[in-house]
Protein backbone atom coordinates (compact mmCIF):
# COMPACT_ATOMS: atom_id res chain seq x y z
CA UNK A 1 0.00 0.00 0.00
CA UNK A 2 1.35 3.39 -1.06
CA UNK A 3 1.87 6.11 1.47
CA UNK A 4 0.88 9.74 1.02
CA UNK A 5 2.68 12.34 3.08
CA UNK A 6 0.92 15.44 4.33
CA UNK A 7 3.13 18.26 5.54
CA UNK A 8 2.33 21.64 6.93
CA UNK A 9 5.37 23.90 6.79
CA UNK A 10 6.34 27.07 8.50
CA UNK A 11 6.42 29.75 5.78
CA UNK A 12 7.99 33.06 6.63
CA UNK A 13 8.21 36.19 4.55
CA UNK A 14 10.97 38.67 5.17
CA UNK A 15 9.93 42.15 4.01
CA UNK A 16 11.68 45.36 4.92
CA UNK A 17 13.12 43.79 8.06
CA UNK A 18 9.76 42.48 9.29
CA UNK A 19 9.09 38.75 9.40
CA UNK A 20 5.51 37.65 8.78
CA UNK A 21 4.64 34.07 9.75
CA UNK A 22 1.90 32.59 7.63
CA UNK A 23 1.91 29.09 9.20
CA UNK A 24 2.72 28.59 12.82
CA UNK A 25 2.62 24.78 12.85
CA UNK A 26 5.08 22.38 11.27
CA UNK A 27 3.61 18.92 11.14
CA UNK A 28 4.08 16.00 8.78
CA UNK A 29 1.86 12.98 8.79
CA UNK A 30 1.70 9.87 6.66
CA UNK A 31 -1.62 8.67 5.37
CA UNK A 32 -2.46 5.55 3.41
CA UNK A 33 -3.59 6.23 -0.08
CA UNK A 34 -6.57 4.64 -1.72
CA UNK A 35 -6.18 3.39 -5.25
CA UNK A 36 -9.19 2.99 -7.46
CA UNK A 37 -9.74 0.35 -10.03
CA UNK A 38 -8.37 2.65 -12.73
CA UNK A 39 -5.17 3.11 -10.80
CA UNK A 40 -5.92 6.75 -9.84
CA UNK A 41 -4.78 7.71 -6.38
CA UNK A 42 -7.50 9.19 -4.19
CA UNK A 43 -6.68 11.50 -1.31
CA UNK A 44 -8.05 10.53 2.04
CA UNK A 45 -10.90 12.64 3.36
CA UNK A 46 -8.78 13.76 6.30
CA UNK A 47 -6.59 15.91 4.05
CA UNK A 48 -7.95 19.48 4.05
CA UNK A 49 -7.83 21.32 0.68
CA UNK A 50 -5.95 24.59 0.51
CA UNK A 51 -9.08 26.61 -0.34
CA UNK A 52 -10.90 25.17 2.64
CA UNK A 53 -7.91 25.82 4.83
CA UNK A 54 -7.91 29.48 3.83
CA UNK A 55 -11.57 29.75 4.72
CA UNK A 56 -10.92 28.18 8.06
CA UNK A 57 -8.33 30.79 8.90
CA UNK A 58 -5.08 28.97 8.15
CA UNK A 59 -3.97 31.88 5.95
CA UNK A 60 -3.81 35.37 7.35
CA UNK A 61 -4.95 38.05 4.88
CA UNK A 62 -2.25 40.41 3.72
CA UNK A 63 -3.01 44.11 4.02
CA UNK A 64 -0.71 47.11 3.73
CA UNK A 65 -1.97 48.62 6.95
CA UNK A 66 -0.91 45.55 8.90
CA UNK A 67 2.43 44.89 7.21
CA UNK A 68 3.99 48.36 7.29
CA UNK A 69 4.98 50.29 10.38
CA UNK A 70 2.90 53.24 11.46
CA UNK A 71 5.37 55.86 10.27
CA UNK A 72 5.01 54.58 6.68
CA UNK A 73 1.22 54.49 6.62
CA UNK A 74 -0.77 57.22 4.86
CA UNK A 75 -2.56 59.60 7.19
CA UNK A 76 -6.36 59.38 7.36
CA UNK A 77 -6.64 63.01 6.27
CA UNK A 78 -4.61 62.26 3.14
CA UNK A 79 -6.71 59.16 2.44
CA UNK A 80 -9.81 61.35 2.53
CA UNK A 81 -8.26 63.80 0.07
CA UNK A 82 -7.37 60.88 -2.17
CA UNK A 83 -10.96 59.67 -2.14
CA UNK A 84 -12.32 63.13 -3.00
CA UNK A 85 -9.76 63.48 -5.77
CA UNK A 86 -10.90 60.19 -7.32
CA UNK A 87 -14.57 61.18 -7.20
CA UNK A 88 -14.00 64.57 -8.80
CA UNK A 89 -11.67 63.11 -11.43
CA UNK A 90 -14.30 60.59 -12.52
CA UNK A 91 -17.01 63.25 -12.58
CA UNK A 92 -14.96 65.56 -14.79
CA UNK A 93 -13.92 62.71 -17.12
CA UNK A 94 -17.56 61.66 -17.51
CA UNK A 95 -18.49 65.24 -18.40
CA UNK A 96 -15.81 65.36 -21.10
CA UNK A 97 -17.09 62.16 -22.66
CA UNK A 98 -20.75 63.17 -22.48
CA UNK A 99 -20.20 66.55 -24.19
CA UNK A 100 -17.56 65.36 -26.65
CA UNK A 101 -19.89 65.47 -29.70
CA UNK A 102 -20.98 68.13 -30.43
CA UNK A 103 -18.23 69.76 -28.40
CA UNK A 104 -19.64 71.63 -25.39
CA UNK A 105 -17.04 70.82 -22.76
CA UNK A 106 -16.07 74.41 -21.94
CA UNK A 107 -19.60 75.62 -21.22
CA UNK A 108 -20.72 72.51 -19.30
CA UNK A 109 -17.63 71.08 -17.57
CA UNK A 110 -15.86 74.11 -16.14
CA UNK A 111 -17.42 73.67 -12.67
CA UNK A 112 -16.15 70.08 -12.48
CA UNK A 113 -12.70 71.13 -13.66
CA UNK A 114 -12.53 73.86 -11.02
CA UNK A 115 -13.42 71.35 -8.30
CA UNK A 116 -10.77 68.92 -9.51
CA UNK A 117 -8.16 71.66 -9.74
CA UNK A 118 -8.89 72.78 -6.18
CA UNK A 119 -8.47 69.33 -4.65
CA UNK A 120 -5.30 68.75 -6.69
CA UNK A 121 -3.88 72.05 -5.47
CA UNK A 122 -4.72 71.05 -1.91
CA UNK A 123 -2.94 67.71 -2.28
CA UNK A 124 0.13 69.04 -4.08
CA UNK A 125 0.59 71.99 -1.72
CA UNK A 126 3.34 71.90 0.89
CA UNK A 127 1.15 73.78 3.33
CA UNK A 128 0.09 71.51 6.22
CA UNK A 129 -3.58 70.77 6.72
CA UNK A 130 -5.50 69.78 9.87
CA UNK A 131 -3.26 68.27 12.48
CA UNK A 132 -0.22 69.87 10.84
CA UNK A 133 -0.22 67.16 8.16
CA UNK A 134 0.97 67.67 4.57
CA UNK A 135 -0.05 65.09 1.95
CA UNK A 136 2.35 66.26 -0.73
CA UNK A 137 5.11 63.74 -0.05
CA UNK A 138 2.93 60.75 0.81
CA UNK A 139 0.56 61.11 -2.17
CA UNK A 140 2.56 62.92 -4.84
CA UNK A 141 6.18 61.78 -4.49
CA UNK A 142 6.01 58.44 -2.74
CA UNK A 143 6.63 56.39 -5.90
CA UNK A 144 8.24 56.64 -9.32
CA UNK A 145 4.93 56.66 -11.21
CA UNK A 146 3.50 59.72 -9.39
CA UNK A 147 0.06 58.64 -10.51
CA UNK A 148 -1.96 61.59 -9.19
CA UNK A 149 0.36 64.05 -10.89
CA UNK A 150 0.33 62.12 -14.18
CA UNK A 151 -3.46 61.81 -14.24
CA UNK A 152 -3.99 65.51 -13.64
CA UNK A 153 -1.40 66.60 -16.20
CA UNK A 154 -2.94 64.42 -18.91
CA UNK A 155 -6.48 65.61 -18.34
CA UNK A 156 -5.34 69.21 -17.90
CA UNK A 157 -3.78 69.06 -21.37
CA UNK A 158 -7.28 68.58 -22.79
CA UNK A 159 -8.50 71.69 -20.99
CA UNK A 160 -5.55 73.74 -22.22
CA UNK A 161 -5.74 72.56 -25.84
CA UNK A 162 -9.48 73.32 -25.86
CA UNK A 163 -8.64 76.91 -24.79
CA UNK A 164 -11.64 76.94 -22.50
CA UNK A 165 -10.26 79.85 -20.48
CA UNK A 166 -10.90 82.17 -23.44
CA UNK A 167 -14.63 81.47 -23.20
CA UNK A 168 -14.82 81.99 -19.43
CA UNK A 169 -14.43 84.86 -17.03
CA UNK A 170 -11.13 85.53 -15.32
CA UNK A 171 -11.92 83.29 -12.33
CA UNK A 172 -13.40 80.55 -14.57
CA UNK A 173 -16.62 80.66 -12.58
CA UNK A 174 -18.94 81.63 -15.47
CA UNK A 175 -19.13 82.06 -19.24
CA UNK A 176 -17.82 85.33 -20.65
CA UNK A 177 -20.17 87.91 -22.17
CA UNK A 178 -18.75 87.33 -25.65
CA UNK A 179 -19.47 83.62 -25.37
CA UNK A 180 -23.04 84.18 -24.20
CA UNK A 181 -23.66 86.67 -27.01
CA UNK A 182 -22.23 84.30 -29.62
CA UNK A 183 -24.44 81.43 -28.42
CA UNK A 184 -27.50 83.67 -28.60
CA UNK A 185 -26.62 84.76 -32.16
CA UNK A 186 -25.99 81.14 -33.10
CA UNK A 187 -29.41 80.11 -31.82
CA UNK A 188 -31.02 82.82 -33.96
CA UNK A 189 -29.38 81.45 -37.09
CA UNK A 190 -30.28 77.85 -36.26
CA UNK A 191 -33.87 78.83 -35.55
CA UNK A 192 -34.04 80.50 -38.95
CA UNK A 193 -32.65 77.38 -40.57
CA UNK A 194 -35.35 75.25 -38.99
CA UNK A 195 -38.12 77.39 -40.49
CA UNK A 196 -37.02 76.73 -44.08
CA UNK A 197 -35.89 73.11 -44.00
CA UNK A 198 -37.93 72.27 -47.13
CA UNK A 199 -37.23 75.44 -49.10
CA UNK A 200 -33.53 76.14 -49.39
CA UNK A 201 -33.94 79.05 -51.79
CA UNK A 202 -36.01 80.96 -49.24
CA UNK A 203 -33.62 79.91 -46.50
CA UNK A 204 -30.63 81.40 -48.31
CA UNK A 205 -32.51 84.67 -48.81
CA UNK A 206 -34.23 85.11 -45.44
CA UNK A 207 -31.47 83.73 -43.21
CA UNK A 208 -28.61 85.52 -44.94
CA UNK A 209 -28.67 88.48 -42.56
CA UNK A 210 -28.54 86.40 -39.38
CA UNK A 211 -25.85 84.10 -40.79
CA UNK A 212 -23.73 87.05 -41.93
CA UNK A 213 -24.06 88.63 -38.48
CA UNK A 214 -22.91 85.36 -36.90
CA UNK A 215 -20.01 85.05 -39.31
CA UNK A 216 -18.86 88.63 -38.66
CA UNK A 217 -19.07 88.07 -34.90
CA UNK A 218 -16.92 84.97 -35.20
CA UNK A 219 -14.32 86.91 -37.17
CA UNK A 220 -14.10 89.61 -34.48
CA UNK A 221 -13.80 87.03 -31.72
CA UNK A 222 -11.04 85.31 -33.65
CA UNK A 223 -9.07 88.56 -33.84
CA UNK A 224 -9.66 89.23 -30.12
CA UNK A 225 -8.60 85.65 -29.21
CA UNK A 226 -11.83 84.89 -27.37
CA UNK A 227 -12.53 81.58 -29.10
CA UNK A 228 -12.63 78.15 -27.50
CA UNK A 229 -13.30 74.71 -28.92
CA UNK A 230 -17.05 75.02 -28.30
CA UNK A 231 -17.38 78.12 -30.50
CA UNK A 232 -15.02 76.80 -33.16
CA UNK A 233 -16.90 73.52 -33.49
CA UNK A 234 -20.31 75.23 -33.51
CA UNK A 235 -19.21 77.65 -36.23
CA UNK A 236 -17.73 74.88 -38.37
CA UNK A 237 -20.97 72.89 -38.19
CA UNK A 238 -23.02 75.99 -39.07
CA UNK A 239 -20.83 76.74 -42.07
CA UNK A 240 -21.21 73.17 -43.30
CA UNK A 241 -24.98 73.49 -43.02
CA UNK A 242 -24.99 76.79 -44.89
CA UNK A 243 -22.67 75.82 -47.74
CA UNK A 244 -22.85 72.02 -48.10
CA UNK A 245 -26.39 71.18 -46.97
CA UNK A 246 -28.24 74.31 -48.07
CA UNK A 247 -25.90 75.34 -50.95
CA UNK A 248 -26.01 78.98 -49.87
CA UNK A 249 -23.30 81.60 -50.22
CA UNK A 250 -22.70 85.09 -48.90
CA UNK A 251 -20.66 87.61 -50.93
CA UNK A 252 -17.82 89.01 -48.92
CA UNK A 253 -16.74 92.63 -48.79
CA UNK A 254 -13.26 91.87 -50.08
CA UNK A 255 -14.64 90.35 -53.30
CA UNK A 256 -14.52 93.71 -55.15
CA UNK A 257 -10.92 94.27 -54.17
CA UNK A 258 -9.97 90.76 -55.25
CA UNK A 259 -11.61 91.24 -58.65
CA UNK A 260 -9.88 94.61 -59.15
CA UNK A 261 -6.45 93.21 -58.32
CA UNK A 262 -7.02 90.17 -60.52
CA UNK A 263 -8.05 92.36 -63.46
CA UNK A 264 -4.98 94.53 -63.04
CA UNK A 265 -2.70 91.49 -63.00
CA UNK A 266 -4.44 90.17 -66.12
CA UNK A 267 -3.88 93.33 -68.14
CA UNK A 268 -0.38 93.96 -66.78
CA UNK A 269 1.41 91.99 -69.56
CA UNK A 270 -0.56 93.85 -72.23
CA UNK A 271 0.38 97.19 -70.72
CA UNK A 272 4.02 96.14 -70.47
CA UNK A 273 4.35 95.06 -74.10
CA UNK A 274 2.47 98.13 -75.35
CA UNK A 275 4.72 100.50 -73.45
CA UNK A 276 7.77 98.63 -74.68
CA UNK A 277 6.62 99.01 -78.27
CA UNK A 278 6.01 102.72 -77.93
CA UNK A 279 9.39 103.40 -76.38
CA UNK A 280 11.35 101.14 -78.73
CA UNK A 281 10.94 103.32 -81.84
CA UNK A 282 14.41 103.94 -83.20
CA UNK A 283 15.59 107.46 -83.64
CA UNK A 284 16.81 108.53 -87.01
CA UNK A 285 20.50 108.26 -87.36
CA UNK A 286 22.30 111.50 -87.99
CA UNK A 287 25.03 111.14 -90.62
CA UNK A 288 28.23 112.85 -89.73
CA UNK A 289 29.73 114.36 -92.90
CA UNK A 290 33.57 114.43 -92.81
CA UNK A 291 35.32 117.64 -93.77
CA UNK A 292 36.59 117.39 -97.32
CA UNK A 293 40.21 118.18 -98.12
CA UNK A 294 40.90 121.48 -99.81
CA UNK A 295 41.39 121.58 -103.57
CA UNK A 296 44.79 120.93 -105.07
CA UNK A 297 45.10 124.49 -106.40
CA UNK A 298 44.87 125.91 -102.89
CA UNK A 299 47.45 123.48 -101.66
CA UNK A 300 49.80 124.57 -104.42
CA UNK A 301 49.37 128.23 -103.44
CA UNK A 302 50.31 127.37 -99.91
CA UNK A 303 53.43 125.56 -101.07
CA UNK A 304 54.42 128.59 -103.24
CA UNK A 305 54.15 130.85 -100.24
CA UNK A 306 56.48 128.73 -98.19
CA UNK A 307 58.93 128.44 -101.04
PDB file of C-alpha atoms in Angstrom, residues 56-198:
ATOM      1  CA  UNK A  56     -10.924  28.181   8.059  1.00  0.00           C
ATOM      2  CA  UNK A  57      -8.327  30.794   8.896  1.00  0.00           C
ATOM      3  CA  UNK A  58      -5.080  28.969   8.149  1.00  0.00           C
ATOM      4  CA  UNK A  59      -3.975  31.878   5.954  1.00  0.00           C
ATOM      5  CA  UNK A  60      -3.806  35.372   7.351  1.00  0.00           C
ATOM      6  CA  UNK A  61      -4.948  38.046   4.883  1.00  0.00           C
ATOM      7  CA  UNK A  62      -2.250  40.406   3.718  1.00  0.00           C
ATOM      8  CA  UNK A  63      -3.015  44.115   4.019  1.00  0.00           C
ATOM      9  CA  UNK A  64      -0.708  47.106   3.730  1.00  0.00           C
ATOM     10  CA  UNK A  65      -1.974  48.619   6.948  1.00  0.00           C
ATOM     11  CA  UNK A  66      -0.907  45.548   8.901  1.00  0.00           C
ATOM     12  CA  UNK A  67       2.426  44.891   7.214  1.00  0.00           C
ATOM     13  CA  UNK A  68       3.992  48.363   7.286  1.00  0.00           C
ATOM     14  CA  UNK A  69       4.982  50.288  10.381  1.00  0.00           C
ATOM     15  CA  UNK A  70       2.896  53.237  11.458  1.00  0.00           C
ATOM     16  CA  UNK A  71       5.371  55.856  10.266  1.00  0.00           C
ATOM     17  CA  UNK A  72       5.012  54.578   6.677  1.00  0.00           C
ATOM     18  CA  UNK A  73       1.225  54.486   6.622  1.00  0.00           C
ATOM     19  CA  UNK A  74      -0.773  57.222   4.858  1.00  0.00           C
ATOM     20  CA  UNK A  75      -2.557  59.598   7.186  1.00  0.00           C
ATOM     21  CA  UNK A  76      -6.357  59.382   7.358  1.00  0.00           C
ATOM     22  CA  UNK A  77      -6.640  63.011   6.267  1.00  0.00           C
ATOM     23  CA  UNK A  78      -4.612  62.262   3.135  1.00  0.00           C
ATOM     24  CA  UNK A  79      -6.709  59.155   2.438  1.00  0.00           C
ATOM     25  CA  UNK A  80      -9.814  61.345   2.529  1.00  0.00           C
ATOM     26  CA  UNK A  81      -8.260  63.805   0.073  1.00  0.00           C
ATOM     27  CA  UNK A  82      -7.366  60.885  -2.174  1.00  0.00           C
ATOM     28  CA  UNK A  83     -10.962  59.675  -2.139  1.00  0.00           C
ATOM     29  CA  UNK A  84     -12.320  63.133  -2.999  1.00  0.00           C
ATOM     30  CA  UNK A  85      -9.756  63.475  -5.772  1.00  0.00           C
ATOM     31  CA  UNK A  86     -10.897  60.194  -7.318  1.00  0.00           C
ATOM     32  CA  UNK A  87     -14.574  61.180  -7.201  1.00  0.00           C
ATOM     33  CA  UNK A  88     -13.998  64.569  -8.803  1.00  0.00           C
ATOM     34  CA  UNK A  89     -11.671  63.111 -11.426  1.00  0.00           C
ATOM     35  CA  UNK A  90     -14.299  60.589 -12.518  1.00  0.00           C
ATOM     36  CA  UNK A  91     -17.014  63.250 -12.578  1.00  0.00           C
ATOM     37  CA  UNK A  92     -14.959  65.558 -14.786  1.00  0.00           C
ATOM     38  CA  UNK A  93     -13.923  62.709 -17.118  1.00  0.00           C
ATOM     39  CA  UNK A  94     -17.563  61.661 -17.515  1.00  0.00           C
ATOM     40  CA  UNK A  95     -18.495  65.238 -18.398  1.00  0.00           C
ATOM     41  CA  UNK A  96     -15.813  65.365 -21.100  1.00  0.00           C
ATOM     42  CA  UNK A  97     -17.089  62.159 -22.662  1.00  0.00           C
ATOM     43  CA  UNK A  98     -20.749  63.165 -22.482  1.00  0.00           C
ATOM     44  CA  UNK A  99     -20.200  66.548 -24.190  1.00  0.00           C
ATOM     45  CA  UNK A 100     -17.560  65.356 -26.654  1.00  0.00           C
ATOM     46  CA  UNK A 101     -19.890  65.468 -29.700  1.00  0.00           C
ATOM     47  CA  UNK A 102     -20.978  68.127 -30.425  1.00  0.00           C
ATOM     48  CA  UNK A 103     -18.234  69.759 -28.399  1.00  0.00           C
ATOM     49  CA  UNK A 104     -19.636  71.626 -25.388  1.00  0.00           C
ATOM     50  CA  UNK A 105     -17.044  70.824 -22.757  1.00  0.00           C
ATOM     51  CA  UNK A 106     -16.068  74.412 -21.942  1.00  0.00           C
ATOM     52  CA  UNK A 107     -19.598  75.618 -21.224  1.00  0.00           C
ATOM     53  CA  UNK A 108     -20.718  72.512 -19.305  1.00  0.00           C
ATOM     54  CA  UNK A 109     -17.634  71.081 -17.570  1.00  0.00           C
ATOM     55  CA  UNK A 110     -15.865  74.112 -16.143  1.00  0.00           C
ATOM     56  CA  UNK A 111     -17.420  73.665 -12.670  1.00  0.00           C
ATOM     57  CA  UNK A 112     -16.150  70.083 -12.476  1.00  0.00           C
ATOM     58  CA  UNK A 113     -12.701  71.131 -13.658  1.00  0.00           C
ATOM     59  CA  UNK A 114     -12.527  73.859 -11.023  1.00  0.00           C
ATOM     60  CA  UNK A 115     -13.421  71.345  -8.302  1.00  0.00           C
ATOM     61  CA  UNK A 116     -10.767  68.917  -9.512  1.00  0.00           C
ATOM     62  CA  UNK A 117      -8.164  71.658  -9.737  1.00  0.00           C
ATOM     63  CA  UNK A 118      -8.889  72.783  -6.177  1.00  0.00           C
ATOM     64  CA  UNK A 119      -8.469  69.331  -4.652  1.00  0.00           C
ATOM     65  CA  UNK A 120      -5.302  68.751  -6.687  1.00  0.00           C
ATOM     66  CA  UNK A 121      -3.883  72.054  -5.474  1.00  0.00           C
ATOM     67  CA  UNK A 122      -4.719  71.055  -1.913  1.00  0.00           C
ATOM     68  CA  UNK A 123      -2.940  67.710  -2.276  1.00  0.00           C
ATOM     69  CA  UNK A 124       0.127  69.043  -4.083  1.00  0.00           C
ATOM     70  CA  UNK A 125       0.588  71.991  -1.723  1.00  0.00           C
ATOM     71  CA  UNK A 126       3.342  71.895   0.888  1.00  0.00           C
ATOM     72  CA  UNK A 127       1.145  73.776   3.325  1.00  0.00           C
ATOM     73  CA  UNK A 128       0.092  71.512   6.217  1.00  0.00           C
ATOM     74  CA  UNK A 129      -3.578  70.766   6.723  1.00  0.00           C
ATOM     75  CA  UNK A 130      -5.498  69.782   9.871  1.00  0.00           C
ATOM     76  CA  UNK A 131      -3.262  68.267  12.481  1.00  0.00           C
ATOM     77  CA  UNK A 132      -0.221  69.871  10.844  1.00  0.00           C
ATOM     78  CA  UNK A 133      -0.220  67.163   8.159  1.00  0.00           C
ATOM     79  CA  UNK A 134       0.969  67.669   4.566  1.00  0.00           C
ATOM     80  CA  UNK A 135      -0.047  65.088   1.953  1.00  0.00           C
ATOM     81  CA  UNK A 136       2.354  66.264  -0.730  1.00  0.00           C
ATOM     82  CA  UNK A 137       5.112  63.736  -0.052  1.00  0.00           C
ATOM     83  CA  UNK A 138       2.927  60.752   0.811  1.00  0.00           C
ATOM     84  CA  UNK A 139       0.556  61.108  -2.174  1.00  0.00           C
ATOM     85  CA  UNK A 140       2.562  62.918  -4.840  1.00  0.00           C
ATOM     86  CA  UNK A 141       6.179  61.780  -4.491  1.00  0.00           C
ATOM     87  CA  UNK A 142       6.010  58.443  -2.743  1.00  0.00           C
ATOM     88  CA  UNK A 143       6.635  56.385  -5.897  1.00  0.00           C
ATOM     89  CA  UNK A 144       8.240  56.640  -9.317  1.00  0.00           C
ATOM     90  CA  UNK A 145       4.934  56.662 -11.214  1.00  0.00           C
ATOM     91  CA  UNK A 146       3.505  59.716  -9.391  1.00  0.00           C
ATOM     92  CA  UNK A 147       0.056  58.636 -10.507  1.00  0.00           C
ATOM     93  CA  UNK A 148      -1.958  61.592  -9.186  1.00  0.00           C
ATOM     94  CA  UNK A 149       0.356  64.052 -10.895  1.00  0.00           C
ATOM     95  CA  UNK A 150       0.326  62.121 -14.178  1.00  0.00           C
ATOM     96  CA  UNK A 151      -3.458  61.809 -14.242  1.00  0.00           C
ATOM     97  CA  UNK A 152      -3.988  65.506 -13.636  1.00  0.00           C
ATOM     98  CA  UNK A 153      -1.396  66.595 -16.203  1.00  0.00           C
ATOM     99  CA  UNK A 154      -2.944  64.419 -18.906  1.00  0.00           C
ATOM    100  CA  UNK A 155      -6.482  65.609 -18.338  1.00  0.00           C
ATOM    101  CA  UNK A 156      -5.336  69.212 -17.900  1.00  0.00           C
ATOM    102  CA  UNK A 157      -3.778  69.061 -21.372  1.00  0.00           C
ATOM    103  CA  UNK A 158      -7.281  68.576 -22.790  1.00  0.00           C
ATOM    104  CA  UNK A 159      -8.501  71.687 -20.989  1.00  0.00           C
ATOM    105  CA  UNK A 160      -5.546  73.743 -22.219  1.00  0.00           C
ATOM    106  CA  UNK A 161      -5.741  72.558 -25.841  1.00  0.00           C
ATOM    107  CA  UNK A 162      -9.480  73.320 -25.861  1.00  0.00           C
ATOM    108  CA  UNK A 163      -8.637  76.915 -24.790  1.00  0.00           C
ATOM    109  CA  UNK A 164     -11.639  76.944 -22.498  1.00  0.00           C
ATOM    110  CA  UNK A 165     -10.257  79.851 -20.478  1.00  0.00           C
ATOM    111  CA  UNK A 166     -10.896  82.166 -23.444  1.00  0.00           C
ATOM    112  CA  UNK A 167     -14.632  81.471 -23.195  1.00  0.00           C
ATOM    113  CA  UNK A 168     -14.816  81.993 -19.434  1.00  0.00           C
ATOM    114  CA  UNK A 169     -14.430  84.861 -17.028  1.00  0.00           C
ATOM    115  CA  UNK A 170     -11.127  85.527 -15.322  1.00  0.00           C
ATOM    116  CA  UNK A 171     -11.924  83.293 -12.332  1.00  0.00           C
ATOM    117  CA  UNK A 172     -13.400  80.550 -14.569  1.00  0.00           C
ATOM    118  CA  UNK A 173     -16.622  80.664 -12.580  1.00  0.00           C
ATOM    119  CA  UNK A 174     -18.939  81.633 -15.470  1.00  0.00           C
ATOM    120  CA  UNK A 175     -19.133  82.058 -19.238  1.00  0.00           C
ATOM    121  CA  UNK A 176     -17.823  85.329 -20.646  1.00  0.00           C
ATOM    122  CA  UNK A 177     -20.169  87.914 -22.166  1.00  0.00           C
ATOM    123  CA  UNK A 178     -18.748  87.326 -25.650  1.00  0.00           C
ATOM    124  CA  UNK A 179     -19.470  83.616 -25.371  1.00  0.00           C
ATOM    125  CA  UNK A 180     -23.039  84.177 -24.197  1.00  0.00           C
ATOM    126  CA  UNK A 181     -23.659  86.668 -27.012  1.00  0.00           C
ATOM    127  CA  UNK A 182     -22.231  84.300 -29.620  1.00  0.00           C
ATOM    128  CA  UNK A 183     -24.435  81.435 -28.424  1.00  0.00           C
ATOM    129  CA  UNK A 184     -27.504  83.673 -28.603  1.00  0.00           C
ATOM    130  CA  UNK A 185     -26.617  84.762 -32.158  1.00  0.00           C
ATOM    131  CA  UNK A 186     -25.990  81.145 -33.104  1.00  0.00           C
ATOM    132  CA  UNK A 187     -29.409  80.110 -31.817  1.00  0.00           C
ATOM    133  CA  UNK A 188     -31.025  82.817 -33.960  1.00  0.00           C
ATOM    134  CA  UNK A 189     -29.383  81.450 -37.094  1.00  0.00           C
ATOM    135  CA  UNK A 190     -30.276  77.854 -36.263  1.00  0.00           C
ATOM    136  CA  UNK A 191     -33.871  78.832 -35.548  1.00  0.00           C
ATOM    137  CA  UNK A 192     -34.044  80.505 -38.945  1.00  0.00           C
ATOM    138  CA  UNK A 193     -32.650  77.381 -40.572  1.00  0.00           C
ATOM    139  CA  UNK A 194     -35.355  75.253 -38.988  1.00  0.00           C
ATOM    140  CA  UNK A 195     -38.116  77.389 -40.489  1.00  0.00           C
ATOM    141  CA  UNK A 196     -37.016  76.728 -44.081  1.00  0.00           C
ATOM    142  CA  UNK A 197     -35.886  73.112 -44.003  1.00  0.00           C
ATOM    143  CA  UNK A 198     -37.929  72.274 -47.134  1.00  0.00           C
TER     144      UNK A 198
END
